[in-house]
Structure formats: C-alpha cells, structure tokens
C-alpha cells in the first residue's frame, strides 16, 4: 500500500537520479560524441551490409519487440496506482502480477544492456561494440559492471540499484519459493539462506516501494533517453569514431526530427 504523496516523492527521486546519471555520462565520455553513439543505438553487426559496413544506426528492433511488455506495464500502473481512493490497495493477485513484472524488468538483457552502456559512459570507457549480457550470474555482472560504477562516482542511482536489484526476489518468483504469510501482511521467501539470500520476509508496504522504484527507474530511463534525442540540435552533424578489431571508421551522425531517426555518412 502506498499513498499518492509517497508515490509522487518516489517519482521525483527517481527522475533526479536518472537525470544526474545521464548528465554525468554526457560529461565523461571517453571519445568525442560517444554519447551520440549511445543515443543513436549504434551497434556492431558483422552481417550488416550498408555504407557503415559492420555498424548499424537506430538499432531499435529490441524496443519494438519489447513494446507489448512496456504497454502492459503502463496499463498495470495506471490501473493499480490511479488513486481513485486515497491509497493503493494490496491484493494477492496484484502482488503476484508485480512479482512477475519485477522479474521481467530485472531479467531483461535489453534493460541491463542499456544500464551497462550508461555505466560505461560514466566510467569513461570506450564503446562496447559487442556487448553481451551473460545468461547466468547476472547479479555479479550487474554488481561489477553497473552498480559498482554508480557507487564509484557517488551517484544517486546506485542506491536504487542496491535496494531494488535483488536476485533472491527474482529467483523466489521464478521457482515458486515464496508464499503469503498467514496473517496476510507479508511475503515470505522460502529461499532465505544466509549469507547471500538474506530476506526472510517482507511487508507488503516494503515490497510496494521496491516494485515502484524498479518500474519508475526503467520508465524514466526510457523517457530521459527519448528527451535527450529530441533535444539534439536540428541539422547538426556529430563526428563519431567507430572501432572494431580490424578498422576504425570516422563518420557523421545527425538526428532527423521530422522522421524521428538518425542519419549517417562516412567522413
């Protein structure tokens, strides 16, 4: 359960953390206009056949594939947290749906790849042209390559990851290792085992905060990403450098606001 004002405060905190991370990333890119490569969703694709050889621009296929999941998330939030009454109301149905949504958000390779790219910019690392998210041991990958980077630069988004990215919660839902307490006010986790799985039970109120912070973080990331693209100067070309094991390619990228897509040409 959460009150309208509490949700408003959470939303402001998430927006502030995401804005801070993006601005830090923009100022700490390793190579000139790596941030533009990030926004243009440029990807390395050995099988591509175009003027950029092995690189593609506006590689937004994953966003299209994920569209129905995003639509479902927004539909659920609008239905369950519209505050037609003063508070939101917990139910076993809504909590089960939220555990599913939570797991999908944090297991998504696409979502994790987005945060890894952001963390690389923040840490002044070169563009990872062949970024791969591991099938297993995602927690250590996220901790070492994303969360620890946010902590290193004392960014607010670190605390959100620390609080919300919990392998125990995802595993409990995936393997049916949770149940509702007999008094009806707690989630009980059957995979509780020290030292790694430290949550024995969690109140519905605490769960609601973790769920909402997770969903608001993902949503605000995508909103900020889109706003940054639309804020690019009209008609301006940005010189970028794309590198793989065999060659370096210099090119110019620009954003077409009318058709809402990036365009490129070789230098």
Short mmCIF file of C-alpha atoms in Angstrom, two decimals:
data_model
loop_
_atom_site.label_atom_id
_atom_site.label_comp_id
_atom_site.label_asym_id
_atom_site.label_seq_id
_atom_site.Cartn_x
_atom_site.Cartn_y
_atom_site.Cartn_z
CA UNK A 1 0.00 0.00 0.00
CA UNK A 2 1.21 3.49 -0.77
CA UNK A 3 -0.27 6.98 -0.58
CA UNK A 4 -0.47 9.36 -3.51
CA UNK A 5 2.05 11.79 -1.99
CA UNK A 6 4.51 8.99 -1.24
CA UNK A 7 4.41 7.89 -4.89
CA UNK A 8 4.94 11.48 -6.03
CA UNK A 9 8.07 11.72 -3.86
CA UNK A 10 9.38 8.39 -5.19
CA UNK A 11 8.87 9.58 -8.76
CA UNK A 12 10.78 12.80 -8.09
CA UNK A 13 13.66 10.87 -6.52
CA UNK A 14 13.92 8.51 -9.49
CA UNK A 15 13.79 11.35 -12.02
CA UNK A 16 16.52 13.21 -10.13
CA UNK A 17 18.75 10.12 -10.01
CA UNK A 18 18.32 9.34 -13.72
CA UNK A 19 18.94 12.95 -14.75
CA UNK A 20 22.10 13.04 -12.65
CA UNK A 21 23.40 9.82 -14.22
CA UNK A 22 22.76 10.97 -17.79
CA UNK A 23 24.38 14.36 -17.22
CA UNK A 24 27.42 12.72 -15.63
CA UNK A 25 27.67 10.30 -18.57
CA UNK A 26 27.47 13.14 -21.07
CA UNK A 27 30.40 14.93 -19.43
CA UNK A 28 32.62 11.86 -19.01
CA UNK A 29 32.53 10.17 -22.42
CA UNK A 30 35.92 8.73 -23.40
CA UNK A 31 35.87 9.74 -27.06
CA UNK A 32 34.21 12.78 -28.57
CA UNK A 33 30.50 12.17 -29.14
CA UNK A 34 30.42 8.65 -27.67
CA UNK A 35 27.24 9.99 -26.05
CA UNK A 36 25.75 10.48 -29.52
CA UNK A 37 26.62 6.90 -30.43
CA UNK A 38 24.81 5.87 -27.27
CA UNK A 39 21.69 7.86 -28.19
CA UNK A 40 21.72 6.64 -31.80
CA UNK A 41 21.66 2.99 -30.69
CA UNK A 42 24.62 2.30 -32.93
CA UNK A 43 25.55 -1.36 -32.85
CA UNK A 44 28.18 -3.62 -34.36
CA UNK A 45 26.71 -6.23 -36.66
CA UNK A 46 29.17 -8.37 -38.67
CA UNK A 47 26.43 -9.49 -41.06
CA UNK A 48 25.26 -5.96 -41.90
CA UNK A 49 25.71 -4.68 -45.44
CA UNK A 50 25.44 -0.90 -45.62
CA UNK A 51 27.62 2.16 -46.03
CA UNK A 52 28.89 1.77 -42.48
CA UNK A 53 29.97 -1.78 -43.18
CA UNK A 54 29.55 -3.64 -39.87
CA UNK A 55 27.76 -0.89 -37.92
CA UNK A 56 24.05 -0.16 -37.78
CA UNK A 57 22.28 3.03 -36.70
CA UNK A 58 18.96 3.23 -34.86
CA UNK A 59 19.11 -0.43 -33.95
CA UNK A 60 15.71 -0.22 -32.25
CA UNK A 61 14.43 -3.71 -33.01
CA UNK A 62 14.54 -4.68 -29.33
CA UNK A 63 12.36 -1.69 -28.40
CA UNK A 64 9.78 -2.89 -30.93
CA UNK A 65 9.96 -6.44 -29.62
CA UNK A 66 9.51 -5.17 -26.04
CA UNK A 67 6.63 -2.83 -26.90
CA UNK A 68 3.89 -5.09 -25.57
CA UNK A 69 5.70 -5.51 -22.22
CA UNK A 70 6.05 -1.74 -21.88
CA UNK A 71 2.38 -1.24 -22.77
CA UNK A 72 1.35 -3.85 -20.20
CA UNK A 73 3.48 -2.20 -17.50
CA UNK A 74 1.94 1.22 -18.13
CA UNK A 75 -1.55 -0.28 -18.22
CA UNK A 76 -0.99 -2.04 -14.90
CA UNK A 77 0.42 1.07 -13.20
CA UNK A 78 -2.44 3.22 -14.45
CA UNK A 79 -5.00 0.69 -13.27
CA UNK A 80 -3.48 -0.19 -9.89
CA UNK A 81 -1.98 3.15 -8.86
CA UNK A 82 -4.55 5.64 -10.13
CA UNK A 83 -5.53 6.57 -6.55
CA UNK A 84 -9.24 6.67 -7.14
CA UNK A 85 -9.21 6.10 -3.40
CA UNK A 86 -6.65 7.76 -1.12
CA UNK A 87 -4.37 4.71 -1.02
CA UNK A 88 -3.48 1.92 -3.38
CA UNK A 89 -4.77 -1.46 -2.14
CA UNK A 90 -2.72 -4.66 -1.99
CA UNK A 91 -4.16 -7.98 -3.06
CA UNK A 92 -2.60 -11.38 -3.66
CA UNK A 93 -3.48 -11.03 -7.34
CA UNK A 94 -1.79 -7.65 -7.71
CA UNK A 95 1.25 -8.73 -5.70
CA UNK A 96 1.69 -11.83 -7.89
CA UNK A 97 1.47 -9.71 -11.03
CA UNK A 98 4.00 -7.29 -9.56
CA UNK A 99 6.47 -10.09 -8.82
CA UNK A 100 6.18 -11.17 -12.45
CA UNK A 101 6.71 -7.62 -13.75
CA UNK A 102 9.64 -7.09 -11.38
CA UNK A 103 11.32 -10.28 -12.57
CA UNK A 104 10.84 -9.40 -16.23
CA UNK A 105 12.29 -5.92 -15.73
CA UNK A 106 15.42 -7.06 -13.98
CA UNK A 107 15.98 -10.20 -16.07
CA UNK A 108 15.69 -8.30 -19.35
CA UNK A 109 19.01 -8.38 -21.20
CA UNK A 110 17.90 -5.32 -23.12
CA UNK A 111 17.30 -3.29 -19.95
CA UNK A 112 20.56 -4.42 -18.38
CA UNK A 113 22.47 -3.63 -21.59
CA UNK A 114 21.08 -0.09 -21.52
CA UNK A 115 22.33 0.48 -17.98
CA UNK A 116 25.71 -1.11 -18.84
CA UNK A 117 26.14 1.36 -21.73
CA UNK A 118 25.25 4.23 -19.40
CA UNK A 119 27.72 2.97 -16.78
CA UNK A 120 30.48 2.70 -19.40
CA UNK A 121 29.99 6.34 -20.39
CA UNK A 122 30.04 7.38 -16.74
CA UNK A 123 33.28 5.44 -16.22
CA UNK A 124 34.90 6.94 -19.36
CA UNK A 125 35.18 3.56 -21.03
CA UNK A 126 35.19 3.09 -24.81
CA UNK A 127 32.01 1.96 -26.53
CA UNK A 128 31.49 -1.78 -26.10
CA UNK A 129 30.56 -2.69 -29.66
CA UNK A 130 29.81 -6.32 -28.90
CA UNK A 131 28.15 -6.00 -25.52
CA UNK A 132 26.78 -9.29 -24.21
CA UNK A 133 24.78 -9.89 -21.06
CA UNK A 134 25.55 -13.31 -19.51
CA UNK A 135 22.89 -15.99 -19.30
CA UNK A 136 23.85 -16.84 -15.71
CA UNK A 137 25.43 -14.98 -12.79
CA UNK A 138 23.72 -11.76 -13.80
CA UNK A 139 23.99 -10.44 -10.26
CA UNK A 140 27.79 -10.36 -10.30
CA UNK A 141 27.79 -8.87 -13.80
CA UNK A 142 25.44 -6.10 -12.70
CA UNK A 143 27.30 -5.52 -9.45
CA UNK A 144 30.75 -5.34 -11.03
CA UNK A 145 29.89 -3.51 -14.25
CA UNK A 146 26.93 -1.29 -13.38
CA UNK A 147 26.15 -0.91 -9.69
CA UNK A 148 29.76 -0.51 -8.55
CA UNK A 149 30.34 2.13 -11.23
CA UNK A 150 27.40 4.16 -9.94
CA UNK A 151 28.78 3.81 -6.42
CA UNK A 152 32.30 4.79 -7.53
CA UNK A 153 31.04 8.21 -8.61
CA UNK A 154 28.61 8.59 -5.71
CA UNK A 155 25.58 8.77 -7.99
CA UNK A 156 22.07 8.55 -6.57
CA UNK A 157 21.12 5.77 -8.99
CA UNK A 158 23.47 3.46 -7.06
CA UNK A 159 21.16 3.39 -4.05
CA UNK A 160 18.22 2.47 -6.26
CA UNK A 161 20.12 -0.47 -7.74
CA UNK A 162 21.31 -1.56 -4.31
CA UNK A 163 17.79 -1.53 -2.91
CA UNK A 164 15.89 -2.91 -5.88
CA UNK A 165 18.14 -5.32 -7.81
CA UNK A 166 17.69 -8.46 -5.67
CA UNK A 167 18.47 -11.86 -7.14
CA UNK A 168 16.69 -13.54 -4.23
CA UNK A 169 13.39 -11.91 -5.13
CA UNK A 170 13.64 -12.84 -8.80
CA UNK A 171 14.61 -16.42 -8.01
CA UNK A 172 11.83 -16.77 -5.44
CA UNK A 173 9.21 -15.88 -8.00
CA UNK A 174 10.77 -17.89 -10.84
CA UNK A 175 10.94 -21.06 -8.72
CA UNK A 176 7.76 -20.59 -6.64
CA UNK A 177 9.79 -20.17 -3.48
CA UNK A 178 7.56 -17.61 -1.82
CA UNK A 179 4.16 -17.50 -0.19
CA UNK A 180 1.88 -15.09 1.61
CA UNK A 181 2.01 -15.10 5.39
CA UNK A 182 -0.98 -16.45 7.27
CA UNK A 183 -1.71 -13.02 8.71
CA UNK A 184 -1.87 -11.67 5.17
CA UNK A 185 0.62 -8.81 5.57
CA UNK A 186 3.95 -10.29 4.46
CA UNK A 187 5.68 -12.01 1.59
CA UNK A 188 7.63 -14.98 2.95
CA UNK A 189 10.67 -16.14 0.98
CA UNK A 190 11.41 -19.84 1.15
CA UNK A 191 14.84 -19.38 -0.47
CA UNK A 192 16.04 -17.44 2.56
CA UNK A 193 19.56 -18.64 3.33
CA UNK A 194 22.41 -16.65 4.80
CA UNK A 195 24.71 -15.12 3.72
CA UNK A 196 23.54 -14.47 0.14
CA UNK A 197 19.75 -14.65 0.46
CA UNK A 198 19.10 -12.52 3.49
CA UNK A 199 15.41 -11.68 3.16
CA UNK A 200 13.21 -13.96 5.25
CA UNK A 201 10.04 -11.94 4.86
CA UNK A 202 8.98 -8.55 3.57
CA UNK A 203 5.96 -6.43 4.38
CA UNK A 204 3.61 -5.59 1.54
CA UNK A 205 4.43 -1.91 2.03
CA UNK A 206 8.18 -2.50 1.67
CA UNK A 207 7.56 -4.61 -1.41
CA UNK A 208 5.47 -1.86 -2.99
CA UNK A 209 8.35 0.60 -2.67
CA UNK A 210 10.82 -1.81 -4.31
CA UNK A 211 8.37 -2.59 -7.10
CA UNK A 212 7.54 1.03 -7.82
CA UNK A 213 11.15 2.17 -7.70
CA UNK A 214 12.06 -0.59 -10.18
CA UNK A 215 9.27 0.28 -12.60
CA UNK A 216 9.79 4.04 -12.30
CA UNK A 217 13.52 3.61 -12.90
CA UNK A 218 13.00 1.68 -16.12
CA UNK A 219 10.30 4.06 -17.30
CA UNK A 220 12.25 7.21 -16.51
CA UNK A 221 15.37 5.83 -18.19
CA UNK A 222 13.45 5.47 -21.45
CA UNK A 223 11.77 8.86 -21.04
CA UNK A 224 15.10 10.59 -20.41
CA UNK A 225 16.70 8.75 -23.34
CA UNK A 226 13.94 9.98 -25.67
CA UNK A 227 14.12 13.55 -24.33
CA UNK A 228 17.87 13.65 -24.90
CA UNK A 229 17.40 12.61 -28.53
CA UNK A 230 14.69 15.18 -29.17
CA UNK A 231 16.86 17.87 -27.57
CA UNK A 232 19.64 17.41 -30.14
CA UNK A 233 20.27 20.45 -32.28
CA UNK A 234 18.35 20.33 -35.55
CA UNK A 235 20.56 19.83 -38.60
CA UNK A 236 23.75 19.43 -36.58
CA UNK A 237 26.17 16.68 -37.58
CA UNK A 238 28.21 14.98 -34.86
CA UNK A 239 31.56 13.48 -35.75
CA UNK A 240 31.94 9.99 -34.28
CA UNK A 241 34.51 7.21 -34.32
CA UNK A 242 33.55 3.56 -34.59
CA UNK A 243 36.17 0.92 -33.84
CA UNK A 244 36.39 -2.83 -34.18
CA UNK A 245 39.27 -5.31 -34.18
CA UNK A 246 40.15 -4.63 -37.80
CA UNK A 247 39.49 -0.96 -38.56
CA UNK A 248 38.45 2.47 -37.38
CA UNK A 249 35.71 4.35 -39.18
CA UNK A 250 35.04 8.07 -38.84
CA UNK A 251 31.55 9.26 -39.66
CA UNK A 252 28.97 11.97 -39.07
CA UNK A 253 25.64 11.34 -37.37
CA UNK A 254 22.63 13.64 -37.25
CA UNK A 255 19.08 13.30 -35.99
CA UNK A 256 16.13 13.89 -38.31
CA UNK A 257 13.44 15.37 -36.06
CA UNK A 258 10.76 15.11 -38.75
CA UNK A 259 11.19 11.38 -39.35
CA UNK A 260 12.50 10.69 -35.81
CA UNK A 261 15.55 8.74 -36.87
CA UNK A 262 19.30 9.10 -37.06
CA UNK A 263 21.14 9.53 -40.32
CA UNK A 264 24.80 8.99 -41.01
CA UNK A 265 27.52 9.43 -43.58
CA UNK A 266 31.15 8.46 -43.75
CA UNK A 267 33.70 11.17 -43.21
#
